[in-house]
Amino acid sequence: MRKFTSTHFFAIIIGLLFFSQAVIGQEKKPLTLDDYDQWNSIRNTSISPNGVWMSYSYAPNEGDSKLYIRKIEGDTLRTAINGRQVDFSMDNKWAAYLVAPSEKEAEKLKKQGKPTPSSLELLNLATNSVSSIDNASSYSFSKNSNYIAIQKPPSDRKAEHKGSDLILKNLNTDKSLNIGNVSSYAFNEKGNLFAYLVDADGTNGNGLYIIDLSNSRTWPLHTGAFSYNQMTWNEAGDQLAVLFGTKKEGNIELDNTLYWASKLSAGMSSLGNQSTYVAETDSNFPTDKVISEYSRLTWNEKNTQLYFGVKEQVKEHKKEDELKANVDVWHWKDERVQSVQMVQANRERRATFSSVLNLADKKFIQLENEDMPNVSYSEKSHWAVGQNNTKYRNDVTIPGNYADIYSINTRTGEHKLIAERLYWKLGLSPNGEWTVFSRNGEVFGYNFSSGSTTNLTAKAGVSFENKDYDSPVEKPSYGVAGWSNDGKWIVINNKYDLWAIALNSNEAKNLTQGLGDEEEIQFRLTQLDPEVKDYDLKKPLLLSAYGEWTKKSGYYTVDMGKKPKVLRYEDSMIGRPTKAKDANTLIYTEQTFVDFPDYWVADLSFKNPKKITDANPQQANYKWGKRVLVDYTDQRGNKLQATLALPADYQPGKKYPMVMYFYEKMSQRHHQYSMPTYDDRPHMSTYASNGYLVLMPDIVFDEGKPGSSALDDVTSAAKEVIKLGYADPERIGLQGHSWGGYESSFIVTQTDMFAAVVTGAPLTNLISMYNIAYKQSGSLNGPIIEWSQGRMGVSPWENMQLYQDQSPLFHAENIKTPFLLLHGTADGAVDWNQGLEFYSAARRLGKEVIMLSYPDEPHHLANRDNQKDFQIRMKQYFDHYLKDAPAPLWMTEGIPHLDKKKIGPEVMEEKKEKQASRCD
């Protein structure tokens, strides 16, 4: 037996000390605001056409981003600080991207009033060599990958002409052509012709030019002392159109002429066919209007029509003729109130009416006008559908979405009424042969050629009405999922399943074979090719899947007439996949509350997925909670769910303080990653990391009782969590912003169940809110309160008592809970005075209220320092009332205005007491 000596004893003690320090070093830390700057979001994702290469950027909350270009099955090839706008050439040989200055350099240039130039880097993927071009603003590869065009910004930002230098680089020979004063450019579809517009100082050399890339010959298609705009190729790439015009003295708008050239091709020996349409010589063209450069030119598929916009010609006002007084006349006959007109003034100056020119006979037809301001047309047919809302515009007693819809023949201009007083319009079919709409949840289809309307959903024999839609307007359907590429079927969403309904017979098929209803999985069609607008029903279809109650998500595949088959359906939130253009390779995100939405790669079967990115490995050093679902039933009998974040060190049976965050339905966020970022909301990851429960409940609304509905569902959810043994009933706080701010403000007046409430940008007086404008749009709030999110169903003048009953302000005397208000003075959604009204009433009534007012801030705090400030103060507020932490000075005494720049949120009450004792 070995003798135990003091040397051995001290060795053991020292060993234990080192071991304990190592264990302590491995302990995870609670997440704080100071840690947020480490967290990255992922941007600039793209995949090469062959599915071999991928790009992505890690963009931290503070600092410069880092772009990665790598082989999916290999290593990183290239990185670039602040790389963005990545594109791969179609032959997979090149990657290009713009590189911006560092954040510090950009801020320095901004303070000096200088532009922040970007450079373009062109990466050879085979050799890993990079060529760089300074001062680039945009670029474009040709479709055949032989060329890249690189536009530079204007040398003089204040110059009247719009042109700047452009470099046209041959990627095979490495030779470049520098072209001056280019205002617009585009390769044709084949990549063998390059067109550009010149807009030079003094109009010298202005015109439309084309370069034949097969022999580098430049053709001037049209030149002159004109302003050229809206150049556009047709889909085949053998026809080109443009507007050119001049401004006559005394006019504001250009008098434009439409020019188009056809039979353009590589190796051409002449300019092909050229035509113009001069509006002022056409007796059918309105004399008070011009063809406008503010609207783009669009070819139809057969190249027989060009669509463009027309605009009223306006005369210049002489300064001496302008009214010296500054007055806005608000008249009861105004179709758009003055505030809307003010907000839309700049847009209105550029507003146009859609029109079409039939090229064969140069027949002009104006499609839109003052009575019919919205027309949708098809590039694949000669049909359009227009909305005439003149009968409903001035009726302020109904929602503003009603219109009569008409079919329009774009060849003849003939109009035909389809339906009157429609609320839900569902658009045109991809082939332009049908328009669809719904009434009371039933979907109707109108065929332009036959002029007949068919109740499509009646063929299925089931209801397609969205009964869960709780706004007090006509209930909609679940919408159109898609159309078959043979023009024979429409696919319509039901709550869970998809129905394929024949357009020319009474046949209807449950495409998902009832599996959606059976398992309460919502299926929706997914199109992987962004250029394809319809579906081949003869081939397997990709379906997204979302479990209503499980919150699982993923993808299935289905063949017409067969049961859907699962591809990947997981207890996570799986994002929409992006497919490589020429390969069966997908990239997509997958996230949970714990797992950041990193990118994964898989084939079309979603088998053997491989994780590509790892944006936030530092998360492993921090405590992180997890989420569980909570089922509950409110007092009205609605079966609902909430998602509950458990503390990182959760111990079953222990009761924890809890913060509740809500808006409307929130349980669908169960698997959403809680990203630490600077904003004005509580971050579930941070609160869970610091010993809180965070509950996000669903809220459903009864008409006329938005506040009461929220009270029911929030308290019902809280009671269920208390019943389950999670939450300490004495330590529950609420937080809501905007509509959630309304709900939290109402709840604080109705119950003393909660220990503290934080309410951001809240609606507090539905009567005054009803009668003011939504500043961002200029629209009056009445329709929002009555028929939209407010769900009141009546105006205050029809039921003033109801508005008072549902307004937090009128119950302020009942408040027994301390509450904190947040509001920005420049809030363009919920007026700052809504917060002030509530604060003023609560203060007068002696309630414990604090209002954090952030000057010049919008609806959501935008200034990073202000975002951080509020995050600190909100956490301090909850920590004090829910965890007995000491209160800072701003909570106990407030901060004098003259001291607001001197005293931050970190100053605690105990520091104030020490200062006072030193003074004594």
Short mmCIF file of N, CA, C and O in Angstrom, two decimals, residues 241-315:
data_model
loop_
_atom_site.label_atom_id
_atom_site.label_comp_id
_atom_site.label_asym_id
_atom_site.label_seq_id
_atom_site.Cartn_x
_atom_site.Cartn_y
_atom_site.Cartn_z
N ALA A 241 -37.46 47.55 -79.15
CA ALA A 241 -38.31 48.73 -79.12
C ALA A 241 -37.74 49.77 -78.16
O ALA A 241 -37.04 49.43 -77.20
N VAL A 242 -38.08 51.03 -78.42
CA VAL A 242 -37.61 52.12 -77.58
C VAL A 242 -38.53 53.33 -77.76
O VAL A 242 -39.23 53.44 -78.79
N LEU A 243 -38.52 54.22 -76.79
CA LEU A 243 -39.19 55.51 -76.91
C LEU A 243 -38.15 56.59 -77.13
O LEU A 243 -37.07 56.57 -76.52
N PHE A 244 -38.46 57.54 -78.00
CA PHE A 244 -37.59 58.71 -78.12
C PHE A 244 -38.47 59.96 -78.21
O PHE A 244 -39.57 59.93 -78.77
N GLY A 245 -38.01 61.04 -77.62
CA GLY A 245 -38.84 62.24 -77.63
C GLY A 245 -38.10 63.48 -77.19
O GLY A 245 -36.95 63.43 -76.71
N THR A 246 -38.77 64.60 -77.34
CA THR A 246 -38.27 65.90 -76.89
C THR A 246 -39.37 66.61 -76.12
O THR A 246 -40.55 66.26 -76.22
N LYS A 247 -38.95 67.60 -75.37
CA LYS A 247 -39.91 68.38 -74.59
C LYS A 247 -40.10 69.74 -75.26
O LYS A 247 -39.15 70.50 -75.43
N LYS A 248 -41.35 70.01 -75.66
CA LYS A 248 -41.65 71.29 -76.28
C LYS A 248 -41.67 72.39 -75.24
O LYS A 248 -41.97 72.15 -74.06
N GLU A 249 -41.36 73.59 -75.66
CA GLU A 249 -41.32 74.71 -74.73
C GLU A 249 -42.67 74.90 -74.04
O GLU A 249 -43.72 74.89 -74.68
N GLY A 250 -42.64 75.02 -72.75
CA GLY A 250 -43.87 75.22 -71.98
C GLY A 250 -44.50 73.93 -71.49
O GLY A 250 -45.43 73.97 -70.68
N ASN A 251 -44.01 72.79 -71.97
CA ASN A 251 -44.54 71.49 -71.53
C ASN A 251 -43.66 70.86 -70.46
O ASN A 251 -42.45 71.13 -70.41
N ILE A 252 -44.25 70.01 -69.66
CA ILE A 252 -43.49 69.28 -68.64
C ILE A 252 -43.12 67.89 -69.13
O ILE A 252 -42.01 67.40 -68.87
N GLU A 253 -44.01 67.25 -69.88
CA GLU A 253 -43.78 65.87 -70.32
C GLU A 253 -43.15 65.83 -71.70
O GLU A 253 -43.39 66.69 -72.55
N LEU A 254 -42.34 64.77 -71.92
CA LEU A 254 -41.77 64.54 -73.24
C LEU A 254 -42.87 64.10 -74.21
O LEU A 254 -43.78 63.35 -73.84
N ASP A 255 -42.78 64.56 -75.44
CA ASP A 255 -43.63 64.03 -76.51
C ASP A 255 -42.87 62.89 -77.17
O ASP A 255 -41.98 63.11 -78.00
N ASN A 256 -43.22 61.67 -76.77
CA ASN A 256 -42.45 60.51 -77.21
C ASN A 256 -43.04 59.86 -78.46
O ASN A 256 -44.26 59.85 -78.66
N THR A 257 -42.14 59.30 -79.24
CA THR A 257 -42.50 58.47 -80.39
C THR A 257 -42.03 57.05 -80.09
O THR A 257 -40.96 56.85 -79.49
N LEU A 258 -42.82 56.09 -80.50
CA LEU A 258 -42.45 54.68 -80.31
C LEU A 258 -41.72 54.18 -81.55
O LEU A 258 -42.19 54.34 -82.67
N TYR A 259 -40.58 53.58 -81.34
CA TYR A 259 -39.76 53.02 -82.43
C TYR A 259 -39.54 51.54 -82.16
O TYR A 259 -39.32 51.13 -81.02
N TRP A 260 -39.61 50.71 -83.20
CA TRP A 260 -39.24 49.31 -83.06
C TRP A 260 -38.57 48.81 -84.32
O TRP A 260 -38.84 49.28 -85.43
N ALA A 261 -37.64 47.89 -84.15
CA ALA A 261 -36.90 47.28 -85.25
C ALA A 261 -37.06 45.77 -85.17
O ALA A 261 -37.05 45.20 -84.08
N SER A 262 -37.18 45.12 -86.30
CA SER A 262 -37.35 43.66 -86.34
C SER A 262 -36.35 43.04 -87.30
O SER A 262 -35.62 43.74 -88.00
N LYS A 263 -36.32 41.71 -87.31
CA LYS A 263 -35.39 40.93 -88.13
C LYS A 263 -33.94 41.28 -87.83
O LYS A 263 -33.11 41.44 -88.72
N LEU A 264 -33.67 41.39 -86.51
CA LEU A 264 -32.30 41.64 -86.07
C LEU A 264 -31.65 40.29 -85.77
O LEU A 264 -32.26 39.43 -85.14
N SER A 265 -30.41 40.12 -86.21
CA SER A 265 -29.73 38.85 -85.98
C SER A 265 -28.24 39.03 -86.07
O SER A 265 -27.75 40.04 -86.62
N ALA A 266 -27.49 38.07 -85.53
CA ALA A 266 -26.04 38.10 -85.64
C ALA A 266 -25.64 37.93 -87.10
O ALA A 266 -26.25 37.16 -87.84
N GLY A 267 -24.63 38.67 -87.51
CA GLY A 267 -24.15 38.58 -88.88
C GLY A 267 -25.02 39.30 -89.88
O GLY A 267 -24.87 39.12 -91.10
N MET A 268 -25.95 40.15 -89.40
CA MET A 268 -26.86 40.84 -90.33
C MET A 268 -26.09 41.82 -91.18
O MET A 268 -25.10 42.42 -90.76
N SER A 269 -26.59 42.00 -92.40
CA SER A 269 -25.94 42.90 -93.35
C SER A 269 -26.68 44.22 -93.48
O SER A 269 -26.21 45.15 -94.15
N SER A 270 -27.89 44.30 -92.85
CA SER A 270 -28.66 45.54 -92.87
C SER A 270 -29.41 45.66 -91.56
O SER A 270 -29.38 44.76 -90.72
N LEU A 271 -30.08 46.77 -91.38
CA LEU A 271 -30.75 47.05 -90.13
C LEU A 271 -32.11 46.38 -90.00
O LEU A 271 -32.81 46.58 -89.01
N GLY A 272 -32.52 45.60 -90.94
CA GLY A 272 -33.80 44.92 -90.86
C GLY A 272 -34.95 45.90 -91.06
O GLY A 272 -34.81 46.95 -91.69
N ASN A 273 -36.10 45.57 -90.54
CA ASN A 273 -37.28 46.41 -90.67
C ASN A 273 -37.38 47.38 -89.49
O ASN A 273 -37.21 47.00 -88.35
N GLN A 274 -37.70 48.64 -89.82
CA GLN A 274 -37.83 49.65 -88.77
C GLN A 274 -39.16 50.37 -88.92
O GLN A 274 -39.60 50.66 -90.03
N SER A 275 -39.82 50.62 -87.76
CA SER A 275 -41.12 51.28 -87.78
C SER A 275 -41.21 52.26 -86.63
O SER A 275 -40.51 52.13 -85.62
N THR A 276 -42.11 53.23 -86.80
CA THR A 276 -42.38 54.18 -85.72
C THR A 276 -43.89 54.39 -85.61
O THR A 276 -44.64 54.18 -86.56
N TYR A 277 -44.28 54.78 -84.41
CA TYR A 277 -45.66 55.20 -84.19
C TYR A 277 -45.61 56.59 -83.59
O TYR A 277 -45.09 56.79 -82.49
N VAL A 278 -46.13 57.56 -84.34
CA VAL A 278 -46.14 58.95 -83.90
C VAL A 278 -47.53 59.26 -83.37
O VAL A 278 -48.50 59.36 -84.13
N ALA A 279 -47.63 59.44 -82.09
CA ALA A 279 -48.94 59.57 -81.44
C ALA A 279 -49.70 60.79 -81.93
O ALA A 279 -50.92 60.72 -82.16
N GLU A 280 -49.02 61.90 -82.11
CA GLU A 280 -49.73 63.13 -82.44
C GLU A 280 -50.32 63.12 -83.84
O GLU A 280 -51.13 63.98 -84.18
N THR A 281 -49.94 62.16 -84.68
CA THR A 281 -50.53 62.06 -86.01
C THR A 281 -51.68 61.06 -86.08
O THR A 281 -52.28 60.87 -87.13
N ASP A 282 -51.97 60.40 -84.93
CA ASP A 282 -53.04 59.40 -84.88
C ASP A 282 -54.29 60.05 -84.30
O ASP A 282 -54.30 60.49 -83.15
N SER A 283 -55.36 60.08 -85.08
CA SER A 283 -56.61 60.71 -84.62
C SER A 283 -57.24 59.95 -83.47
O SER A 283 -58.06 60.50 -82.72
N ASN A 284 -56.88 58.67 -83.28
CA ASN A 284 -57.43 57.89 -82.18
C ASN A 284 -56.69 58.11 -80.86
O ASN A 284 -57.16 57.69 -79.80
N PHE A 285 -55.54 58.74 -80.96
CA PHE A 285 -54.76 58.97 -79.75
C PHE A 285 -55.29 60.23 -79.06
O PHE A 285 -55.51 61.26 -79.71
N PRO A 286 -55.52 60.19 -77.73
CA PRO A 286 -56.08 61.36 -77.04
C PRO A 286 -55.17 62.58 -77.17
O PRO A 286 -53.95 62.49 -76.95
N THR A 287 -55.76 63.71 -77.50
CA THR A 287 -54.98 64.92 -77.79
C THR A 287 -54.30 65.50 -76.56
O THR A 287 -53.32 66.24 -76.69
N ASP A 288 -54.81 65.18 -75.38
CA ASP A 288 -54.23 65.76 -74.16
C ASP A 288 -53.19 64.86 -73.52
O ASP A 288 -52.71 65.15 -72.42
N LYS A 289 -52.80 63.77 -74.19
CA LYS A 289 -51.87 62.82 -73.58
C LYS A 289 -50.66 62.58 -74.46
O LYS A 289 -50.66 62.89 -75.66
N VAL A 290 -49.64 61.98 -73.83
CA VAL A 290 -48.42 61.60 -74.54
C VAL A 290 -48.06 60.17 -74.14
O VAL A 290 -48.50 59.67 -73.10
N ILE A 291 -47.27 59.50 -74.98
CA ILE A 291 -46.68 58.22 -74.58
C ILE A 291 -45.62 58.54 -73.53
O ILE A 291 -44.75 59.38 -73.75
N SER A 292 -45.69 57.87 -72.41
CA SER A 292 -44.82 58.24 -71.28
C SER A 292 -43.64 57.30 -71.11
O SER A 292 -43.77 56.08 -71.22
N GLU A 293 -42.50 57.88 -70.81
CA GLU A 293 -41.30 57.11 -70.52
C GLU A 293 -41.30 56.56 -69.09
O GLU A 293 -40.41 55.81 -68.70
N TYR A 294 -42.32 56.91 -68.29
CA TYR A 294 -42.38 56.42 -66.91
C TYR A 294 -42.88 54.98 -66.83
O TYR A 294 -42.76 54.34 -65.79
N SER A 295 -43.43 54.47 -67.91
CA SER A 295 -43.95 53.10 -67.92
C SER A 295 -43.14 52.27 -68.92
O SER A 295 -42.79 52.76 -70.00
N ARG A 296 -42.86 51.03 -68.56
CA ARG A 296 -42.00 50.20 -69.41
C ARG A 296 -42.74 49.73 -70.66
O ARG A 296 -43.97 49.64 -70.70
N LEU A 297 -41.97 49.43 -71.68
CA LEU A 297 -42.49 48.82 -72.90
C LEU A 297 -42.50 47.30 -72.73
O LEU A 297 -41.57 46.73 -72.18
N THR A 298 -43.58 46.65 -73.20
CA THR A 298 -43.70 45.20 -73.07
C THR A 298 -44.20 44.61 -74.38
O THR A 298 -45.23 45.04 -74.91
N TRP A 299 -43.47 43.63 -74.90
CA TRP A 299 -43.91 42.89 -76.09
C TRP A 299 -44.89 41.80 -75.68
O TRP A 299 -44.73 41.18 -74.62
N ASN A 300 -45.88 41.54 -76.50
CA ASN A 300 -46.67 40.34 -76.27
C ASN A 300 -45.91 39.15 -76.85
O ASN A 300 -44.90 39.30 -77.55
N GLU A 301 -46.36 37.94 -76.56
CA GLU A 301 -45.62 36.74 -76.91
C GLU A 301 -45.47 36.57 -78.43
O GLU A 301 -44.44 36.08 -78.92
N LYS A 302 -46.49 37.00 -79.18
CA LYS A 302 -46.45 36.83 -80.64
C LYS A 302 -45.79 38.00 -81.36
O LYS A 302 -45.74 38.02 -82.59
N ASN A 303 -45.32 38.98 -80.60
CA ASN A 303 -44.66 40.16 -81.16
C ASN A 303 -45.58 40.97 -82.08
O ASN A 303 -45.12 41.63 -83.01
N THR A 304 -46.88 40.90 -81.79
CA THR A 304 -47.84 41.65 -82.59
C THR A 304 -48.36 42.89 -81.85
O THR A 304 -49.07 43.70 -82.44
N GLN A 305 -48.00 43.02 -80.57
CA GLN A 305 -48.47 44.14 -79.77
C GLN A 305 -47.35 44.66 -78.88
O GLN A 305 -46.47 43.91 -78.45
N LEU A 306 -47.41 45.96 -78.60
CA LEU A 306 -46.53 46.58 -77.61
C LEU A 306 -47.41 47.31 -76.59
O LEU A 306 -48.30 48.09 -76.97
N TYR A 307 -47.15 47.04 -75.31
CA TYR A 307 -47.87 47.71 -74.23
C TYR A 307 -47.00 48.82 -73.66
O TYR A 307 -45.78 48.67 -73.52
N PHE A 308 -47.63 49.92 -73.31
CA PHE A 308 -46.91 51.06 -72.74
C PHE A 308 -47.90 51.91 -71.96
O PHE A 308 -49.10 51.61 -71.89
N GLY A 309 -47.42 52.99 -71.38
CA GLY A 309 -48.28 53.88 -70.61
C GLY A 309 -48.44 55.22 -71.29
O GLY A 309 -47.53 55.71 -71.98
N VAL A 310 -49.60 55.83 -71.11
CA VAL A 310 -49.83 57.19 -71.60
C VAL A 310 -50.11 58.09 -70.40
O VAL A 310 -50.58 57.64 -69.35
N LYS A 311 -49.81 59.35 -70.59
CA LYS A 311 -49.92 60.30 -69.49
C LYS A 311 -50.38 61.65 -70.01
O LYS A 311 -50.08 62.03 -71.15
N GLU A 312 -51.12 62.35 -69.17
CA GLU A 312 -51.59 63.68 -69.56
C GLU A 312 -50.41 64.64 -69.70
O GLU A 312 -49.51 64.67 -68.87
N GLN A 313 -50.42 65.42 -70.78
CA GLN A 313 -49.42 66.47 -70.95
C GLN A 313 -49.76 67.63 -70.02
O GLN A 313 -50.92 68.02 -69.89
N VAL A 314 -48.77 68.13 -69.34
CA VAL A 314 -48.98 69.19 -68.35
C VAL A 314 -48.14 70.40 -68.75
O VAL A 314 -47.00 70.27 -69.16
N LYS A 315 -48.74 71.58 -68.65
CA LYS A 315 -48.04 72.82 -68.95
C LYS A 315 -47.28 73.31 -67.72
O LYS A 315 -47.70 73.13 -66.58
#
